[in-house]
Tab-separated table of C-alpha atoms in Angstrom:
chain	number	residue	atom	x	y	z
A	175	UNK	CA	-37.914	-26.125	0.207
A	176	UNK	CA	-34.783	-24.208	0.707
A	177	UNK	CA	-33.813	-25.084	4.374
A	178	UNK	CA	-32.113	-22.351	6.358
A	179	UNK	CA	-28.607	-22.291	8.047
A	180	UNK	CA	-28.359	-21.808	12.128
A	181	UNK	CA	-24.974	-19.877	12.560
A	182	UNK	CA	-24.567	-19.566	15.785
A	183	UNK	CA	-21.361	-17.422	16.750
A	184	UNK	CA	-19.487	-17.409	20.013
A	185	UNK	CA	-18.098	-14.143	20.408
A	186	UNK	CA	-15.928	-12.714	23.158
A	187	UNK	CA	-17.423	-9.802	25.647
A	188	UNK	CA	-15.099	-7.264	24.180
A	189	UNK	CA	-16.547	-7.771	20.445
A	190	UNK	CA	-19.445	-5.421	20.043
A	191	UNK	CA	-22.432	-7.161	19.036
A	192	UNK	CA	-22.725	-5.489	15.485
A	193	UNK	CA	-18.955	-6.694	14.765
A	194	UNK	CA	-19.720	-10.241	15.997
A	195	UNK	CA	-19.352	-12.141	12.600
A	196	UNK	CA	-18.033	-15.118	11.319
A	197	UNK	CA	-14.382	-13.494	10.948
A	198	UNK	CA	-14.316	-12.622	14.837
A	199	UNK	CA	-15.716	-15.111	16.665
A	200	UNK	CA	-14.032	-17.335	19.178
A	201	UNK	CA	-16.213	-20.548	17.573
A	202	UNK	CA	-18.696	-20.943	15.087
A	203	UNK	CA	-21.262	-23.761	14.806
A	204	UNK	CA	-24.012	-24.753	12.477
A	205	UNK	CA	-26.960	-26.397	12.011
A	206	UNK	CA	-30.170	-26.946	9.797
A	207	UNK	CA	-33.754	-25.335	10.108
A	208	UNK	CA	-36.708	-25.169	8.570
A	209	UNK	CA	-38.025	-22.064	9.396
A	210	UNK	CA	-36.804	-18.650	10.750
A	211	UNK	CA	-38.550	-19.272	14.182
A	212	UNK	CA	-36.774	-22.329	14.303
A	213	UNK	CA	-33.342	-21.031	13.624
A	214	UNK	CA	-33.601	-18.116	15.880
A	215	UNK	CA	-34.223	-20.758	19.094
A	216	UNK	CA	-31.442	-23.479	17.579
A	217	UNK	CA	-28.696	-20.647	17.772
A	218	UNK	CA	-28.212	-20.764	21.469
A	219	UNK	CA	-29.198	-24.588	21.613
A	220	UNK	CA	-26.080	-25.637	19.087
A	221	UNK	CA	-23.847	-23.442	21.068
A	222	UNK	CA	-24.963	-24.760	24.566
A	223	UNK	CA	-24.367	-28.500	23.102
A	224	UNK	CA	-21.024	-27.543	21.837
A	225	UNK	CA	-20.146	-26.960	25.097
A	226	UNK	CA	-20.232	-23.159	25.442
A	227	UNK	CA	-21.159	-22.269	28.942
A	228	UNK	CA	-21.046	-18.180	28.971
A	229	UNK	CA	-17.542	-18.124	30.455
A	230	UNK	CA	-15.312	-14.894	30.548
A	231	UNK	CA	-18.574	-12.826	29.390
A	232	UNK	CA	-18.487	-14.099	25.811
A	233	UNK	CA	-21.749	-14.659	24.449
A	234	UNK	CA	-23.715	-16.286	21.154
A	235	UNK	CA	-25.270	-14.439	18.261
A	236	UNK	CA	-27.727	-16.184	16.151
A	237	UNK	CA	-27.652	-15.583	12.709
A	238	UNK	CA	-29.815	-17.254	9.993
A	239	UNK	CA	-28.407	-18.027	6.429
A	240	UNK	CA	-30.289	-19.174	3.353
A	241	UNK	CA	-28.721	-22.659	2.527
A	242	UNK	CA	-28.053	-22.988	-1.007
């Protein structure tokens, strides 16, 4: 079974959502998921568990990638 990698990108408010990537993020938090739905739910949870509190207008963008 292919596993999905949850990628929670924490980006500054000054970075437009389409430009929020691993390269432009303030922080990147990853974890496993088994389904796309689980991935989408886990992104903000991973960010919150890492200590992200939404300060200074930063936001979380969740990406779901195939883990090989």
